[in-house]
PDB file of C-alpha atoms in Angstrom:
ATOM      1  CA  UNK A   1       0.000   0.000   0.000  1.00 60.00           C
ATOM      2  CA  UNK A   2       1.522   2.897  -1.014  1.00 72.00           C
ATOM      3  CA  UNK A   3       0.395   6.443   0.988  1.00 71.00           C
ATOM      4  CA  UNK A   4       0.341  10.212  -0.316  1.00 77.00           C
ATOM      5  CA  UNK A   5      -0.947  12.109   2.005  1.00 77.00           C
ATOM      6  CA  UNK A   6      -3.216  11.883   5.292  1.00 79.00           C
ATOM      7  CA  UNK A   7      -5.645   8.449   5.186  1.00 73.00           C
ATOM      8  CA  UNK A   8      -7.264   6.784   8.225  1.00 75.00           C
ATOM      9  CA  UNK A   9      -7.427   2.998   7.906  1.00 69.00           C
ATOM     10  CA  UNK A  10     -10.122   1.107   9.361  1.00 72.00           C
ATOM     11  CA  UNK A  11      -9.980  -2.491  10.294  1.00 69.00           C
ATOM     12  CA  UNK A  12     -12.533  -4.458   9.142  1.00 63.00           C
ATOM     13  CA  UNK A  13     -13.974  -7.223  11.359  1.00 62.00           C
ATOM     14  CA  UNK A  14     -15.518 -10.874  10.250  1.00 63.00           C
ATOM     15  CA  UNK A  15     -17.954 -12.130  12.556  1.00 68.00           C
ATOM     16  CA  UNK A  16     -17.582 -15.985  13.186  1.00 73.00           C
ATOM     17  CA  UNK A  17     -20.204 -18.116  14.216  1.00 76.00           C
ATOM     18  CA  UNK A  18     -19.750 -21.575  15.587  1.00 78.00           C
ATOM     19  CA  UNK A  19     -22.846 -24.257  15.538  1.00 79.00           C
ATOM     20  CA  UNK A  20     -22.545 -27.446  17.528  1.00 82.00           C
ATOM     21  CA  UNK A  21     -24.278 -30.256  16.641  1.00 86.00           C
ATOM     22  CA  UNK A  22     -25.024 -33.447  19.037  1.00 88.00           C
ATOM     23  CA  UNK A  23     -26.801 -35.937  19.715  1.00 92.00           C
ATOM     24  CA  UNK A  24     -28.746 -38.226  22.705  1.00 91.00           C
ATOM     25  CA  UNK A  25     -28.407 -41.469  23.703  1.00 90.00           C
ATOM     26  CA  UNK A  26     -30.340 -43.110  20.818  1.00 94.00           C
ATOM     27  CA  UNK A  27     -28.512 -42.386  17.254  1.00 95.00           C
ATOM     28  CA  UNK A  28     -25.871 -40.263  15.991  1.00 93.00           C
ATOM     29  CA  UNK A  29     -25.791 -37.210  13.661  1.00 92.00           C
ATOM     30  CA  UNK A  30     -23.654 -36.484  10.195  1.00 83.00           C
ATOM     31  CA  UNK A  31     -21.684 -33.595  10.996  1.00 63.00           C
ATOM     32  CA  UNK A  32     -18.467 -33.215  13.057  1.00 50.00           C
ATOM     33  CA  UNK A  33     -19.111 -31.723  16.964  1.00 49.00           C
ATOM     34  CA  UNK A  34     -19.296 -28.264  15.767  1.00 55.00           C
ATOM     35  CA  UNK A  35     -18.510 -26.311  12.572  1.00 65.00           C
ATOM     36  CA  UNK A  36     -17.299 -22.314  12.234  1.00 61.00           C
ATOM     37  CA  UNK A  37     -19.055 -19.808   9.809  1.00 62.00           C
ATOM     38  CA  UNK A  38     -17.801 -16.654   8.738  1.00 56.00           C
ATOM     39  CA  UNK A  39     -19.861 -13.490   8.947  1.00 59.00           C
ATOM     40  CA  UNK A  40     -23.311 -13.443   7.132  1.00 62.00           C
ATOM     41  CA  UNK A  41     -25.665 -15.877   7.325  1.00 64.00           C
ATOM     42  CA  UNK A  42     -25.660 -20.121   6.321  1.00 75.00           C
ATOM     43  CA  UNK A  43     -28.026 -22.955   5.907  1.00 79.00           C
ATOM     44  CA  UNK A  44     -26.535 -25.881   7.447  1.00 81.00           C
ATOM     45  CA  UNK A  45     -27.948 -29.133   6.396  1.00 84.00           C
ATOM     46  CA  UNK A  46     -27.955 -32.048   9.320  1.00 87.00           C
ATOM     47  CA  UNK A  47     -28.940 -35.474   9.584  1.00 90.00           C
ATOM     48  CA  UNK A  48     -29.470 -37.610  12.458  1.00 93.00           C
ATOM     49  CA  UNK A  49     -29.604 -41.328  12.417  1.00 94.00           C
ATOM     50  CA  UNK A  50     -31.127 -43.591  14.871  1.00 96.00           C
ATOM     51  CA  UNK A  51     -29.742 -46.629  16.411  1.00 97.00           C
ATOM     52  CA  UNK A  52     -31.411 -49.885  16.191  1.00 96.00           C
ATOM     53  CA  UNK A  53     -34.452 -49.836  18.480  1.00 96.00           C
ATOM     54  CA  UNK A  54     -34.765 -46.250  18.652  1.00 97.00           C
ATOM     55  CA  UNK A  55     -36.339 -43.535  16.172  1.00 96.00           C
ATOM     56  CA  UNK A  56     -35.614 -40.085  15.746  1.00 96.00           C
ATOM     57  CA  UNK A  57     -38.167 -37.715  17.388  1.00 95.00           C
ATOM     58  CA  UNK A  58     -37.064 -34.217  17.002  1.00 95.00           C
ATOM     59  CA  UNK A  59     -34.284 -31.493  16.449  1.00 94.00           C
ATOM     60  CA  UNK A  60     -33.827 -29.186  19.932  1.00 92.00           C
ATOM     61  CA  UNK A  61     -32.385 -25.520  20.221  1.00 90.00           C
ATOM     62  CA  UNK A  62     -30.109 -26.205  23.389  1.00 90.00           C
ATOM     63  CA  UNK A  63     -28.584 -22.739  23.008  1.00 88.00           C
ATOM     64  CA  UNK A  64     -28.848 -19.298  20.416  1.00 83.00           C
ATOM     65  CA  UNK A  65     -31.160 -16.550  20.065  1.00 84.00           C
ATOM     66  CA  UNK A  66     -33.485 -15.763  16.894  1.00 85.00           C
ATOM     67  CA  UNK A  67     -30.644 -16.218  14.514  1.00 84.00           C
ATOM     68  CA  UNK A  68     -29.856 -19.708  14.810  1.00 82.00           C
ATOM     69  CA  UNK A  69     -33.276 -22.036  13.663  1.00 83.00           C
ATOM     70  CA  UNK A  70     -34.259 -25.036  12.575  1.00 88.00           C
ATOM     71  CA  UNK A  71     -36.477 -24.391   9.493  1.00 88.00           C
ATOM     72  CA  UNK A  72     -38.558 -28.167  10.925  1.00 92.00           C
ATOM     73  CA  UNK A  73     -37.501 -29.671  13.837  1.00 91.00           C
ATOM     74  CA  UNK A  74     -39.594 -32.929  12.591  1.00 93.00           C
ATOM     75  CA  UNK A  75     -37.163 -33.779  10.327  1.00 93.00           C
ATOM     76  CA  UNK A  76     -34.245 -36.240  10.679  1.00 93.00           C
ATOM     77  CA  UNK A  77     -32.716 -34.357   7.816  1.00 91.00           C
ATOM     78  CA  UNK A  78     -33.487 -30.361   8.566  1.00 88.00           C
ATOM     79  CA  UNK A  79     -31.949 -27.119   7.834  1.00 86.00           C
ATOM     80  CA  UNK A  80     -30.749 -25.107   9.842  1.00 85.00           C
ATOM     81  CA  UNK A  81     -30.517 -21.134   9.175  1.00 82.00           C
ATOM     82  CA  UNK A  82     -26.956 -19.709  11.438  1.00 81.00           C
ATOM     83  CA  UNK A  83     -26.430 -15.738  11.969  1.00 81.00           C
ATOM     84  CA  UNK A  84     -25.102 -15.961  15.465  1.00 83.00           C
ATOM     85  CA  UNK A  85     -23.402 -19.142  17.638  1.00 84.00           C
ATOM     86  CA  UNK A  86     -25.490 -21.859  19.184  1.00 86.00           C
ATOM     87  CA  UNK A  87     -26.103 -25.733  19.903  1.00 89.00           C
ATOM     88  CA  UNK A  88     -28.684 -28.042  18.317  1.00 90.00           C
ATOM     89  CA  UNK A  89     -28.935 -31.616  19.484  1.00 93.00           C
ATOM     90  CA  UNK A  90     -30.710 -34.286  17.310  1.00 94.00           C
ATOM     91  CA  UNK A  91     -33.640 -36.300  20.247  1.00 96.00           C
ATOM     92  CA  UNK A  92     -34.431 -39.876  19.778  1.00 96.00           C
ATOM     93  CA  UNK A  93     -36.625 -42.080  21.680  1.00 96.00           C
ATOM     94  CA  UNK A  94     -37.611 -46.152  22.005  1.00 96.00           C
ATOM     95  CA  UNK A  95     -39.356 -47.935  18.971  1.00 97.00           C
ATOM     96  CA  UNK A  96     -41.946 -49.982  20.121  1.00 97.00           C
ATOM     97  CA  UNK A  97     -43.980 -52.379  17.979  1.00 96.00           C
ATOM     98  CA  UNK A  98     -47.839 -52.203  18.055  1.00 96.00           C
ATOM     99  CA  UNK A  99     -49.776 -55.070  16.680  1.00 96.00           C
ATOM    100  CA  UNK A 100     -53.730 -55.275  16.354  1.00 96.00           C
ATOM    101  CA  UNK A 101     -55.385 -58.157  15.454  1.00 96.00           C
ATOM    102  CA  UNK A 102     -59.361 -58.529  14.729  1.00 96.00           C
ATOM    103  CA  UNK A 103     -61.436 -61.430  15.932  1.00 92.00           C
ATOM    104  CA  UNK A 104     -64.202 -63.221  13.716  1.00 96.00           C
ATOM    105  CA  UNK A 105     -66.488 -60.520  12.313  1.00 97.00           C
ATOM    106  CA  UNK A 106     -64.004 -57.489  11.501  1.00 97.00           C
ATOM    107  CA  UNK A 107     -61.006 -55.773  10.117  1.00 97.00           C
ATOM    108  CA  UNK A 108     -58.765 -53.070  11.847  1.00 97.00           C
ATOM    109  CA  UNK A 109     -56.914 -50.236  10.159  1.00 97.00           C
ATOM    110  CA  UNK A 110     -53.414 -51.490  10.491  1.00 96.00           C
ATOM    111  CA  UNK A 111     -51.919 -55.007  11.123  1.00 96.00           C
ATOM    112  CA  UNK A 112     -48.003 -53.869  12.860  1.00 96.00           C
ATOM    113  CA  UNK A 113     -46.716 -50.363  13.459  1.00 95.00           C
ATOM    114  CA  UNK A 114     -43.293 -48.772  14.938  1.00 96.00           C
ATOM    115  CA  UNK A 115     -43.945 -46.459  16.981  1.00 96.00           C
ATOM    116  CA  UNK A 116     -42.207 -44.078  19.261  1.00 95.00           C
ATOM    117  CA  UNK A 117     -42.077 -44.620  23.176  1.00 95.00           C
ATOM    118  CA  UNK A 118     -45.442 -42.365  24.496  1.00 93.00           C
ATOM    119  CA  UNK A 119     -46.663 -42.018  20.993  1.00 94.00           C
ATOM    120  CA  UNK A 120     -50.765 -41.810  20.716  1.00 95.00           C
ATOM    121  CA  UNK A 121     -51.553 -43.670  17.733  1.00 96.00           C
ATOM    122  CA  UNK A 122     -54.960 -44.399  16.059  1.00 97.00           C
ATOM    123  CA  UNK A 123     -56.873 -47.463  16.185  1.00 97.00           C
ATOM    124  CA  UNK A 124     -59.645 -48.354  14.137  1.00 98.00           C
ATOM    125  CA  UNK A 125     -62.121 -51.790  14.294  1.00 98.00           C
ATOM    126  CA  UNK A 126     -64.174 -52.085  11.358  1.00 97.00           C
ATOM    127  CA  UNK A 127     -67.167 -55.181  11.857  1.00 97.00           C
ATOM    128  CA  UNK A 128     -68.050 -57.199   8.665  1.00 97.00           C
ATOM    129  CA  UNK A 129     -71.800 -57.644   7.696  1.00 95.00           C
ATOM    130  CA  UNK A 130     -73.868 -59.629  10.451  1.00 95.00           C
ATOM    131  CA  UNK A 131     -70.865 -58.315  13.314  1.00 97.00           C
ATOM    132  CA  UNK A 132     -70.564 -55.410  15.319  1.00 96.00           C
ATOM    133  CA  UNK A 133     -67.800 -54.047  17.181  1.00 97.00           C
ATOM    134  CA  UNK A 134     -67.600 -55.013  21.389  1.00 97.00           C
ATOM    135  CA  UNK A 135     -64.283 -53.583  22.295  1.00 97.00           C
ATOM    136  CA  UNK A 136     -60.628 -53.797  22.607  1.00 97.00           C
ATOM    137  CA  UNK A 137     -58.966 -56.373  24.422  1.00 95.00           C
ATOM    138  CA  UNK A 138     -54.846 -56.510  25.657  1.00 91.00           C
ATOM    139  CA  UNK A 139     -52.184 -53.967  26.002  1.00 83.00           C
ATOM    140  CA  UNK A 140     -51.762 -54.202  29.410  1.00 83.00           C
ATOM    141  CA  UNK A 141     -49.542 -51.265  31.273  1.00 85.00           C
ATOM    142  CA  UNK A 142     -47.522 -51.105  27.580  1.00 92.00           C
ATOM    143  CA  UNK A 143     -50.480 -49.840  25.191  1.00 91.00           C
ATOM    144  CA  UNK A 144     -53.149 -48.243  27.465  1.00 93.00           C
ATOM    145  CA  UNK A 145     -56.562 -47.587  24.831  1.00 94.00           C
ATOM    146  CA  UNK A 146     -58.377 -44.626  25.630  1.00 94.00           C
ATOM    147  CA  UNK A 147     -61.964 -46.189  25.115  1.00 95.00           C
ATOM    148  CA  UNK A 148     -61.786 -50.137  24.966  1.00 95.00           C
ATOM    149  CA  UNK A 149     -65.668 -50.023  23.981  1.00 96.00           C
ATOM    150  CA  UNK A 150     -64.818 -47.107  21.075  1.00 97.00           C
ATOM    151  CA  UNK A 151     -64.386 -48.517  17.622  1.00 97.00           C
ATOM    152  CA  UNK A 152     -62.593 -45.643  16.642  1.00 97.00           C
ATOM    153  CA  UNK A 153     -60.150 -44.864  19.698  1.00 97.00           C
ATOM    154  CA  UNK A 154     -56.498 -43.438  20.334  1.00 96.00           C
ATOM    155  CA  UNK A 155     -53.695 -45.297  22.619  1.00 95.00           C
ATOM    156  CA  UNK A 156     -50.996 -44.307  24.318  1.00 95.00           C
ATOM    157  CA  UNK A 157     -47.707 -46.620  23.707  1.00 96.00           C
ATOM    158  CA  UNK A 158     -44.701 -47.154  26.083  1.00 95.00           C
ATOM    159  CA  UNK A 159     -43.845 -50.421  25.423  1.00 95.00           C
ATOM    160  CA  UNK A 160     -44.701 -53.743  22.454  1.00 95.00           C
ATOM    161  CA  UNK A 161     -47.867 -54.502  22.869  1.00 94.00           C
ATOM    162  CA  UNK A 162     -50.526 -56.565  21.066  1.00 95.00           C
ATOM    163  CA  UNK A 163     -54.388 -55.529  21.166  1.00 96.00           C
ATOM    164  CA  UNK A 164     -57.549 -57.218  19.941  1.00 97.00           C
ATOM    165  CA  UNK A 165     -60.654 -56.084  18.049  1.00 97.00           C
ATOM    166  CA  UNK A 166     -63.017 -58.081  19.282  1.00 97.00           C
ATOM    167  CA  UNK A 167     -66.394 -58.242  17.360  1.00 97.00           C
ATOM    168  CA  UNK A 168     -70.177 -60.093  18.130  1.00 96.00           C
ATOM    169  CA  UNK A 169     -72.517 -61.646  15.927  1.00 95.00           C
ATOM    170  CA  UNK A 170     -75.643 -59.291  15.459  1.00 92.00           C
ATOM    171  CA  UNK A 171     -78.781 -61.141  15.513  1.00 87.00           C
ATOM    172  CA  UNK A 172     -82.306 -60.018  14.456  1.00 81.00           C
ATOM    173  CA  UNK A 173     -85.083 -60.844  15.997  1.00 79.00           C
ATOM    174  CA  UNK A 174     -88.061 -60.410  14.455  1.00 78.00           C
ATOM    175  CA  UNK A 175     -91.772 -60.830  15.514  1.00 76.00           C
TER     176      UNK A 175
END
């Protein structure tokens, strides 16, 4: 730099921005520990994987303001928008396998489902011609139904479980 005369020289600062990324006790995530941005702003793509017998629930903001977010925290693979430092950790919980089964006289609306530890999942009993629906049988502590005499119902699931439409013959009587 060559100078002819008076000049004031200003120093020109990059802001750097460091994002961690973890994960809990059920899976593991793509990228290193943490990564450093230079000043402006960056999408960050992550993925988190589950380990065997667990699924991945949700993407957390352990630390950062507005600046740092997850554009949907639903998704094993998300974005992630960075203008300032902070921590995201990938959350996993327990897959759990729900099985219904119908009796004589009925269908239900799935056979076998993975599910999340304290997911509330849908269950439907659907009776064939001549059968109506009675109730819901099994599940014990593991699969708790909200209305065992609903056909249409939700449960709550913390463990493998296996529950039963149970269906009656409908008779007519006629006089």
């Amino acid at each position: 730099v060559t100078v002819n005369g008076d000049c004031t020289l200003k120093p020109n600062y990059l802001a750097f921005w460091e994002v961690s990324i973890d994960a809990d006790a059920g899976g593991t995530v793509d990228a290193s520990s943490k990564r450093t941005y230079a000043s402006g702003s960056a999408e960050v793509t992550v993925t988190a994987t589950p380990n065997s017998g667990y699924l991945f629930d949700k993407w957390v903001k352990v630390s950062g303001g507005e600046k740092c977010f997850i554009v949907d925290e639903t998704l094993a693979q998300a974005q992630v928008h960075v203008r300032e430092t902070c921590k995201i950790k990938a959350q996993f919980v327990r897959a759990y396998t729900v099985k219904l089964t119908a009796g004589t006289g009925g269908s239900t609306n799935f056979t076998s489902k993975t599910v999340g530890d304290g997911s509330e999942v849908d269950i439907v009993a659907t009776p064939a011609n001549g059968y109506g629906f009675y109730r819901w049988v099994g599940g014990g502590f593991d699969c708790s139904v909200s209305s065992t005499s609903s056909a249409s119902t939700k449960m709550t699931v913390k463990g493998d479980c296996t529950i039963e439409a149970d269906f009656r013959k409908e008779w007519k009587l006629t006089m």
